Every structure is written in C-alpha cells, then in structure tokens.
Short mmCIF file of C-alpha atoms and ligand atoms in Angstrom, two decimals:
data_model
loop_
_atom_site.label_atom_id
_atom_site.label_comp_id
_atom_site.label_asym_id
_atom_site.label_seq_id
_atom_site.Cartn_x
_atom_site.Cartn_y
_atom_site.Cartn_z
CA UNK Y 1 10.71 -1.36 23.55
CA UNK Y 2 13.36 1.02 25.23
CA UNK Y 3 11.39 4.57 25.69
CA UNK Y 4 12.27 7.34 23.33
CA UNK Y 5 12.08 11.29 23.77
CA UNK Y 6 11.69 10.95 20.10
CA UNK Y 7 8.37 9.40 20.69
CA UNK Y 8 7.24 12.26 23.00
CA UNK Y 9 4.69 14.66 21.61
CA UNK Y 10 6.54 17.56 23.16
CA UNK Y 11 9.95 16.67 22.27
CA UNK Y 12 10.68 17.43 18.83
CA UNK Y 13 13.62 19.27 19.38
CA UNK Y 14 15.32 16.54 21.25
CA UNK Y 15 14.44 13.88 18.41
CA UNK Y 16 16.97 12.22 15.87
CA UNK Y 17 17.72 13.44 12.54
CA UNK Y 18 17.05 9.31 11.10
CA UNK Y 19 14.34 7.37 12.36
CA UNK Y 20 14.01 3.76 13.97
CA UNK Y 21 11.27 1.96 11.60
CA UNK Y 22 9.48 -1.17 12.45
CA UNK Y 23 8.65 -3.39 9.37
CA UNK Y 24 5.20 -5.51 10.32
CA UNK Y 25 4.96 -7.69 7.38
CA UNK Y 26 8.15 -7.80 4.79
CA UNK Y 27 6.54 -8.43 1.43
CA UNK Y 28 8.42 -7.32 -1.80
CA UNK Y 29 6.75 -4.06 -2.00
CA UNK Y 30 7.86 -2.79 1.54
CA UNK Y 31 11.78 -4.30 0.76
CA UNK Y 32 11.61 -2.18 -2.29
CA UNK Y 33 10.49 0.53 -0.02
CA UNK Y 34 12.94 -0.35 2.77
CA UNK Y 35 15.59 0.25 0.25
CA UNK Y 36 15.66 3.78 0.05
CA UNK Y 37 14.64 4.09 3.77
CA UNK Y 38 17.93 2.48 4.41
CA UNK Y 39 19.43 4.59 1.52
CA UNK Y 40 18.51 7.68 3.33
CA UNK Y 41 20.49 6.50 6.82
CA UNK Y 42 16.89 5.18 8.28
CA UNK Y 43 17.18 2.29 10.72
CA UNK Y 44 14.93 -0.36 9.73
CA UNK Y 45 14.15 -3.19 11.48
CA UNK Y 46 11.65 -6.39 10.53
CA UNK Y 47 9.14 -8.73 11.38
CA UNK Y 48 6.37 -10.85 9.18
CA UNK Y 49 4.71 -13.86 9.45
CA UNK Y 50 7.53 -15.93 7.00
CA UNK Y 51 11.26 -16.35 7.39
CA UNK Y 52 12.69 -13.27 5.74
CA UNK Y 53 15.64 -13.19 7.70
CA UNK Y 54 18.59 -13.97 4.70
CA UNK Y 55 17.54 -11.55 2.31
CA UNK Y 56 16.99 -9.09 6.04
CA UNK Y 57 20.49 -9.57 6.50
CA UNK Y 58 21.98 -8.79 3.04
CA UNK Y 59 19.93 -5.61 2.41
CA UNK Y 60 20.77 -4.56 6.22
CA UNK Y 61 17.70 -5.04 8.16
CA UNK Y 62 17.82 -6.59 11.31
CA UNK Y 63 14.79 -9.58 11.33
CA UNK Y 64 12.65 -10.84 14.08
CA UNK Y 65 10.97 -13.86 14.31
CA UNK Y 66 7.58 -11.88 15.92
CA UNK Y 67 6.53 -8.38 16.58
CA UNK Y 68 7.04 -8.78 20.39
CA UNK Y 69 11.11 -9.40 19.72
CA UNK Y 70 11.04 -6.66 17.36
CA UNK Y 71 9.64 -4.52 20.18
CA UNK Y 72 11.62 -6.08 23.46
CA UNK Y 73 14.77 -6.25 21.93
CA UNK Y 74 15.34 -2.96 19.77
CA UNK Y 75 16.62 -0.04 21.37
CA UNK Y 76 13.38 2.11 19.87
CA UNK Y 77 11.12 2.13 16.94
CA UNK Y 78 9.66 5.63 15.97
CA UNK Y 79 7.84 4.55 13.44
CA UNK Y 80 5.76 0.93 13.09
CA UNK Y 81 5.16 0.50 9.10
CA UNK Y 82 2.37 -1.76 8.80
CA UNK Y 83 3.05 -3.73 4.86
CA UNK Y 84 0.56 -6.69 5.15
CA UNK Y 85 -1.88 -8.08 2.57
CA UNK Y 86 -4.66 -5.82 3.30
CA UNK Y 87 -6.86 -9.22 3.89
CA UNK Y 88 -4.29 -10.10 6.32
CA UNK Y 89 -4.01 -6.69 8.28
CA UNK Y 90 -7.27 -7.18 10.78
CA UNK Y 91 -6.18 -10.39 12.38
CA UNK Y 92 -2.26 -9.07 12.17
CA UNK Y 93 -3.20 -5.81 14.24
CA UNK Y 94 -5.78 -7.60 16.26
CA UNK Y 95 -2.77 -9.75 17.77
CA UNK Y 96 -0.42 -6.59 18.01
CA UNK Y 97 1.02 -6.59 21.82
CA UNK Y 98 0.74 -3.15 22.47
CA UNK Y 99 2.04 -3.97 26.03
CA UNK Y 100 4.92 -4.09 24.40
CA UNK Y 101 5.02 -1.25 22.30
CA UNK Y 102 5.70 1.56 24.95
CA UNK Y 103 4.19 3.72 27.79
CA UNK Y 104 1.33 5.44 26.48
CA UNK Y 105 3.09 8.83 25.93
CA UNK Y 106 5.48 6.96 24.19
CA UNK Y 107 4.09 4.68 21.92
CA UNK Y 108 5.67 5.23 18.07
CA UNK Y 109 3.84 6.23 14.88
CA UNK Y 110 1.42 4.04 13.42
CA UNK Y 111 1.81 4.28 9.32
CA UNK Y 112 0.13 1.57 6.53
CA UNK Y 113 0.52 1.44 3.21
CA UNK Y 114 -2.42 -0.47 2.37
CA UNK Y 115 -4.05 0.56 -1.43
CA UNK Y 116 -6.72 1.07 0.35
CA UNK Y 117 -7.40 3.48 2.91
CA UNK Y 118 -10.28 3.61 4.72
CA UNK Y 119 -10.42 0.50 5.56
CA UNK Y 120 -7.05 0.39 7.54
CA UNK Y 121 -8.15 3.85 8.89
CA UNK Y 122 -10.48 2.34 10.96
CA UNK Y 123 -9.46 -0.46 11.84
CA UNK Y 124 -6.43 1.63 13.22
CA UNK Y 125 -8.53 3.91 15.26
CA UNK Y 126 -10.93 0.96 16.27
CA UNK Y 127 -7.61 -1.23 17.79
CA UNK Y 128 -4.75 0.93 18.47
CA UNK Y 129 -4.53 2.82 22.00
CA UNK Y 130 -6.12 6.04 21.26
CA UNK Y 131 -2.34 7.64 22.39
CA UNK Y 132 -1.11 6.18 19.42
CA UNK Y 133 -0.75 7.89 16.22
CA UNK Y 134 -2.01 7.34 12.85
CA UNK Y 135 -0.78 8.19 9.46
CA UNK Y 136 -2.54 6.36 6.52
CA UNK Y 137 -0.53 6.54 3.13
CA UNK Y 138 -0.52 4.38 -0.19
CA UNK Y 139 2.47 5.11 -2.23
CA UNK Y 140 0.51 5.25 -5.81
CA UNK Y 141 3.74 3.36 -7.67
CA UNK Y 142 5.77 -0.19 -6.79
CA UNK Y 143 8.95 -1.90 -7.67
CA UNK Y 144 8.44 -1.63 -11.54
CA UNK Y 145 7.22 2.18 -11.58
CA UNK Y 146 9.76 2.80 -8.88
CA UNK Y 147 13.09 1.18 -10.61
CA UNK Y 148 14.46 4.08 -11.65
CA UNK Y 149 13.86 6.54 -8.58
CA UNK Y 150 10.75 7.99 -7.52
CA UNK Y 151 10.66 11.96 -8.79
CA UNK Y 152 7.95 12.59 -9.78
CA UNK Y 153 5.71 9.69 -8.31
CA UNK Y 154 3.02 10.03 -5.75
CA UNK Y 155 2.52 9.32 -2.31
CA UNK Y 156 -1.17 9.74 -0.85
CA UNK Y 157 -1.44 10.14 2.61
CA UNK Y 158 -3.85 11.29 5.11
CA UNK Y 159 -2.78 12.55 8.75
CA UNK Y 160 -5.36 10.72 10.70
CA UNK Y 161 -4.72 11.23 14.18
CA UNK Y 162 -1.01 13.22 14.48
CA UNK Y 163 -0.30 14.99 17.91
CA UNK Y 164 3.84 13.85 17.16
CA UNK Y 165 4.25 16.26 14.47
CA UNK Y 166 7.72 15.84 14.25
CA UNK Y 167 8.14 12.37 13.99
CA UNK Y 168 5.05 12.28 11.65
CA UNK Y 169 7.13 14.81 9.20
CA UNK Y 170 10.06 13.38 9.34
CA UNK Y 171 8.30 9.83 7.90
CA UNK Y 172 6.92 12.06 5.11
CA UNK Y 173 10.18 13.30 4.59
CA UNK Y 174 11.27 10.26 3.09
CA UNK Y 175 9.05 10.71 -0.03
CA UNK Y 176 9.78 14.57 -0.15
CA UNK Y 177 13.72 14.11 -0.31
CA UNK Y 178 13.00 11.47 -3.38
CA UNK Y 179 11.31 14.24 -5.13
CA UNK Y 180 7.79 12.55 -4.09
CA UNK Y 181 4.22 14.41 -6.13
CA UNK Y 182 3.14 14.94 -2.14
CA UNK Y 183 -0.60 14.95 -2.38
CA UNK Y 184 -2.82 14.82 0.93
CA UNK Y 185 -5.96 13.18 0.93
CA UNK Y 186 -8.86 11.77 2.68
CA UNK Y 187 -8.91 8.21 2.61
CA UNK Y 188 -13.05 8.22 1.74
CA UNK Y 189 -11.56 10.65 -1.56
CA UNK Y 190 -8.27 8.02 -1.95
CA UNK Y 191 -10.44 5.11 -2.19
CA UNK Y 192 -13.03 6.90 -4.78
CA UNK Y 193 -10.42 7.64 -6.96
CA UNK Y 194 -8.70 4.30 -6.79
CA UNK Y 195 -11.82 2.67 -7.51
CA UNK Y 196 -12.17 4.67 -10.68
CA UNK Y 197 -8.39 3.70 -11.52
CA UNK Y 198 -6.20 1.85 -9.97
CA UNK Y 199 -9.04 -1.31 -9.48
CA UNK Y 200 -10.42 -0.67 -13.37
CA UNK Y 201 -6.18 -0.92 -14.11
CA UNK Y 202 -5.79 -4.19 -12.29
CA UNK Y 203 -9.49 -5.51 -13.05
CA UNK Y 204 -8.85 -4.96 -17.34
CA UNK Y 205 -5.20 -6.60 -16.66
CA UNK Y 206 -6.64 -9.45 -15.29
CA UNK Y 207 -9.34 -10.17 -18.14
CA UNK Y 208 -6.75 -9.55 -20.42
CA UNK Y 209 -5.09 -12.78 -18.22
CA UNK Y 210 -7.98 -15.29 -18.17
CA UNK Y 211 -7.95 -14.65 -21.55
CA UNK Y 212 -4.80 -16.01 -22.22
CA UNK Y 213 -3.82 -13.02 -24.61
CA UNK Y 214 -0.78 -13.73 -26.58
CA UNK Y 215 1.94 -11.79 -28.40
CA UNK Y 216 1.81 -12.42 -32.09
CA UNK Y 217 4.00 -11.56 -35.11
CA UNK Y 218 2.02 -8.39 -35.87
CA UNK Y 219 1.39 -6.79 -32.87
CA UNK Y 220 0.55 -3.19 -32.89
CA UNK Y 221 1.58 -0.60 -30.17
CA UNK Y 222 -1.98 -0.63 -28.92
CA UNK Y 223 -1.46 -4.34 -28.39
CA UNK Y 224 1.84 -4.56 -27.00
CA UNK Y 225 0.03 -1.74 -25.08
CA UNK Y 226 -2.36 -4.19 -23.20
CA UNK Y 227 0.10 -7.00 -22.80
CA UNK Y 228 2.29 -4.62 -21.21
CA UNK Y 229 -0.86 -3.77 -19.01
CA UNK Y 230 -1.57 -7.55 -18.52
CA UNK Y 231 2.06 -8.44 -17.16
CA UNK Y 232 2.18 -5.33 -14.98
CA UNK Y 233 -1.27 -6.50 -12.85
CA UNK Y 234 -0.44 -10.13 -12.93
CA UNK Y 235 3.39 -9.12 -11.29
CA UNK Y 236 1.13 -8.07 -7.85
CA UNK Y 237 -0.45 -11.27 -6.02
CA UNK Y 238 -4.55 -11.89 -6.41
CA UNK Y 239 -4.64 -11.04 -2.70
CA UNK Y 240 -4.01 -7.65 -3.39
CA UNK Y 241 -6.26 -7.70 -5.93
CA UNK Y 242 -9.08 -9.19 -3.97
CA UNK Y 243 -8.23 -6.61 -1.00
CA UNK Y 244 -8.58 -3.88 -3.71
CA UNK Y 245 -12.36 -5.27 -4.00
CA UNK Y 246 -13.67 -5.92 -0.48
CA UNK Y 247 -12.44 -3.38 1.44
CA UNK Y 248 -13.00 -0.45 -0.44
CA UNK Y 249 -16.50 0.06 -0.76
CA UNK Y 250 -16.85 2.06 -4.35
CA UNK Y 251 -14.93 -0.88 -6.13
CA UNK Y 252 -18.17 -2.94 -6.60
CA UNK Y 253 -19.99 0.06 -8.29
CA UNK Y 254 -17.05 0.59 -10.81
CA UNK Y 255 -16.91 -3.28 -11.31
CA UNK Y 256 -20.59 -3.04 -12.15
CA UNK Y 257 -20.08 -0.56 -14.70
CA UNK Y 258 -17.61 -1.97 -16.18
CA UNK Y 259 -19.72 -5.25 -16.89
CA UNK Y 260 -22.45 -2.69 -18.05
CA UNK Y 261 -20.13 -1.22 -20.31
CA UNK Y 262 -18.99 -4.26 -22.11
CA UNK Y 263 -22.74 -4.96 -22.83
CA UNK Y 264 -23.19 -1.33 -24.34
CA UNK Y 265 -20.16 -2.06 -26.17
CA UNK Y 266 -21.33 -5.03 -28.10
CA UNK Y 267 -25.04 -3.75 -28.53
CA UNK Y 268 -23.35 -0.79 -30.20
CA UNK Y 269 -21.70 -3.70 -32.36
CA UNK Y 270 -25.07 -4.80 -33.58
CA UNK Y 271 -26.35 -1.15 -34.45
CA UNK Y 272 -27.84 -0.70 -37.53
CA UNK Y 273 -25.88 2.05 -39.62
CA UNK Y 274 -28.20 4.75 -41.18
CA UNK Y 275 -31.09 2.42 -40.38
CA UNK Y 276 -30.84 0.02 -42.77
CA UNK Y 277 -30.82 -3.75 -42.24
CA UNK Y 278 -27.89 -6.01 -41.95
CA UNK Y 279 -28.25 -8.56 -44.83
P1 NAP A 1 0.61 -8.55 -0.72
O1 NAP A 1 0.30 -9.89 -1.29
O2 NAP A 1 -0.47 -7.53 -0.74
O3 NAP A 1 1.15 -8.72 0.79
C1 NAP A 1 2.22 -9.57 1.08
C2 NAP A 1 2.60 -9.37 2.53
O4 NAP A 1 1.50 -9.72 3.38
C3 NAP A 1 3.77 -10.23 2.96
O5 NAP A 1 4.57 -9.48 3.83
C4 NAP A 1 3.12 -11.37 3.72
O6 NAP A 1 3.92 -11.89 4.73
C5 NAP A 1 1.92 -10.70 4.35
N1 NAP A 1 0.81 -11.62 4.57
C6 NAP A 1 0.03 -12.21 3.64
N2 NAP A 1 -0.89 -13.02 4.23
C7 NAP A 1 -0.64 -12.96 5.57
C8 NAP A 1 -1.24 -13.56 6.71
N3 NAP A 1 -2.28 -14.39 6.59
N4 NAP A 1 -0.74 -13.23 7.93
C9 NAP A 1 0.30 -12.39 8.06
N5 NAP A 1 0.91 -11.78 7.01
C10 NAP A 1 0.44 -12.06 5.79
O7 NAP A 1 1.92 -8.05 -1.49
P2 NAP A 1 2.74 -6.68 -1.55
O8 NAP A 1 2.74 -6.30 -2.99
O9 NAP A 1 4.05 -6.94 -0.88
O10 NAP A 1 1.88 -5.59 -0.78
C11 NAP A 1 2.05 -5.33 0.61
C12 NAP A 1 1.15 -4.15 0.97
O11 NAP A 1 1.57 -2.99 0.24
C13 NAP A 1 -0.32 -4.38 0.62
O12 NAP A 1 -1.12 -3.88 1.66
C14 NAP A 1 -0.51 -3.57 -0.66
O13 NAP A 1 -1.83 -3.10 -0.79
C15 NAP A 1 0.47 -2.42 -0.45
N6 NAP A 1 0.99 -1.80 -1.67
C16 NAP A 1 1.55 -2.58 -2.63
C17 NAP A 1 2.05 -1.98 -3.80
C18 NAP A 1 2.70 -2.80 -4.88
O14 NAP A 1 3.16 -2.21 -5.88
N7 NAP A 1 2.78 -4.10 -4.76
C19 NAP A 1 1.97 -0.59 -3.95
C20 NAP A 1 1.40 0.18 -2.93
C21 NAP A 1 0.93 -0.44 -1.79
P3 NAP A 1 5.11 -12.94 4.43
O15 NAP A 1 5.97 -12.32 3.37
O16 NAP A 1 5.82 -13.00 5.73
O17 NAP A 1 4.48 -14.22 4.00
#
C-alpha cells in the first residue's frame, strides 16, 4: 500500500474529505452497504474469496483477486472493512499480510461488521499489529430494512482501540449523514441484547421454516405476520445464522429458554380450568 498522511494519528488536518475503503469479503450485505459508501463520493475498493469482479465493475468498485493486490496496487486504503461470514473471519484475518498493509504508523482502520461483536473484538486485538486500529460495528438493518434509505436505522458500534480519531469519525460519518439512530455500545452489552433479539428473530423464523408453514386462503394479519417473519430470516444464509450461535456466548442461554418456554406453553395447554377435570 502507498503510505498515507491520512493514516497518521497526528495528521487529521492534512486528511481527505472521502475515504479509500478496502472491502475484505464482498457478500450482498457489504454491496448493499458499498452502495451508499460510493453514493457519498467514498472510494471503495474489493477483495473476497469468489469472483465478484462483474458486478465490482458495474456498481464502480475496483476488484482484486486477493487482499495482497488490493493492498500493493491501490494508491491507499484508510479504512479495511472486514464483511466475511463471521465463521469465516478467523482463518480470513489469520492469513491477512499485514506486511503489506503499511508502516506501522501507517497502517489503516480496522472496522467489521460482524452481528456479533465480541467475538471479532478479539480476535482483532489478538491478530492485528497492536498499531492498528479497531472499530467494531454491526449495522442492526440489511438490504430489505435498508431499501428505502436508512433514517432512522441503527448502527452499533464500539471504538475499541482508536488513536486515528479522524479517520475513525469520518467512517462513522457515513451512517450519521444517512440519518443513522447512532448508538455506542460495548460489544459484551451488543451481543446480550442480540441474543435476546436478533437470534430469538432469526431462531422463531427458522422453526417457522422447517415447518413448512404455508399461506392459506384465510390468513389473518397475525399470520401473514409470521410468514413475513419466516421469509425475512430465511433471505440471510444459515452461516450467519450458525455464527449468530457459536460465537456469541449468551445465544445458547436464550436458545435454552426458548425450548423451556415451548414446554411451559403446552403444559399451560393441559391446565385444568377452575380445577375441574377434562372429560
Ligand atoms: P454471510 O453468509 O454472513 O457472509 C458472506 C460473505 O462471507 C461473502 O463475502 C463470502 O465470500 C464470505 N465467506 C463465506 N465463507 C468464506 C470462507 N470460507 N472464506 C472466505 N470468505 C468467506 O452473508 P452476508 O449477509 O453477506 O453477511 C456478511 C457479514 O455481514 C456477516 O459477518 C454478517 O454477520 C454481517 N451482517 C449481515 C447483515 C445482513 O443483513 N445480511 C446485517 C448486518 C451485518 P464470497 O462472496 O467471496 O464467497
């Protein structure tokens, strides 16, 4: 990578309005991301582990066949955005060439977008150089929820390890100019919550799928309500789902309840009423 004063922790005043952002792993959530990074004057630039580079070249974004072309033959990246599967990301950052990435002083922003976050907090500060910078974020909405803008939506983030505050700002910038809910959190709270929500979401969606639940010719809101629900979780791949369950460590808990809760459920169903006997 070519060195950049916009890299420099002392340099903010030298640094460019738009940043240079490094795509590691170019799935259809990041694109949809990309989008508006690109929308806002953002350079973006690509690598994964498949062929992406058609669809690259029609939204704009230049596309490398590895992370060490992306590196040797950009003129600087601010900003490495790290999209993988979260089962994927270990062994992708484990192979990262950081010889690549910059002198030490230099090296660019490390953000992830995993939905879940303390896992990819440490294995950040566990592999990267300590020089580098760390921002963990999960953008609480995707392609669907996004469609129509995204006022309104939320972005989680926590500053992990930010000495670059100007470069680190001007990445959260991007959410705050779309009218972003900006909320700041630590990943141990993130993944608490998201266990509580997001997995119990995706977990109900797909029972509802294994089920094989159907549309029929009297469907009631409440219905269309879960079908809805059903096509929304089975739209993300199981990979994500399975990374939402074994790497964040409260998700087996509300799993657990949730099985308890289904058997409280139907001994309720079997409750005598006013004590009398079912005939
Ligand atoms: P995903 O299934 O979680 O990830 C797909 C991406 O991971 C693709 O770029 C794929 O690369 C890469 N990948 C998968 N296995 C890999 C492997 N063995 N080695 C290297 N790369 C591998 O789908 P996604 O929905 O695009 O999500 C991407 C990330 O964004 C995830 O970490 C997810 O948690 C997060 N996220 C997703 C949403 C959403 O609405 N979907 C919202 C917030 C955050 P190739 O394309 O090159 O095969």
């Amino acid at each position: 990578m070519a060195s950049s004063s916009s890299s420099s922790s002392s340099s903010s005043s030298s640094s460019p309005t738009c940043l240079r952002i490094g795509i590691i792993g170019f799935g259809t959530f990041v694109q949809f991301l990309a989008r508006t990074m690109l929308k806002q004057g953002h350079v973006v630039v690509a690598t994964s582990r498949s062929d992406h580079s058609d669809l690259s070249s029609r939204m704009g974004v230049k596309f490398y066949r590895s992370v060490g072309d992306m590196f040797s033959e950009s003129d600087r990246i601010d900003v490495v955005l790290l999209s993988m599967s979260i089962l994927s990301m270990a062994d992708v950052v484990r192979s990262l060439p950081f010889d690549r990435f910059g002198r030490s002083g230099d090296l660019p922003l490390f953000v992830d977008v995993l939905s879940v976050k303390e896992y990819p907090r440490d294995l950040l500060l566990q592999v990267l150089p300590e020089e580098a910078d760390v921002l963990c974020t999960h953008p609480m909405f995707g392609p669907e929820s996004g469609r129509e803008g995204w006022k309104g939506l939320t972005l989680v983030y926590e500053r992990v390890r930010i000495r670059n505050q100007d470069i680190c700002q001007k990445y959260l910038q991007i959410f705050e100019t779309e009218d972003c809910r900006m909320v700041e959190l630590l990943c141990e709270e993130h993944d608490k919550m998201a266990a509580k929500s997001q997995f119990i979401t995706h977990t109900i969606g797909r029972v509802l799928s294994e089920m094989d639940i159907k549309s029929t010719p009297m469907d009631t809101k409440g219905f269309q309500t879960l079908l809805q629900l059903r096509d929304n979780t089975t739209k993300d791949s199981y990979d994500l789902y399975r990374g939402l369950y074994q790497h964040n460590r409260f998700a087996k808990e509300e799993l657990e309840k949730l099985e308890l809760a289904i058997r409280a459920v139907r001994e309720k169903l079997l409750d005598v009423p006013n004590g009398k006997e079912h005939s």
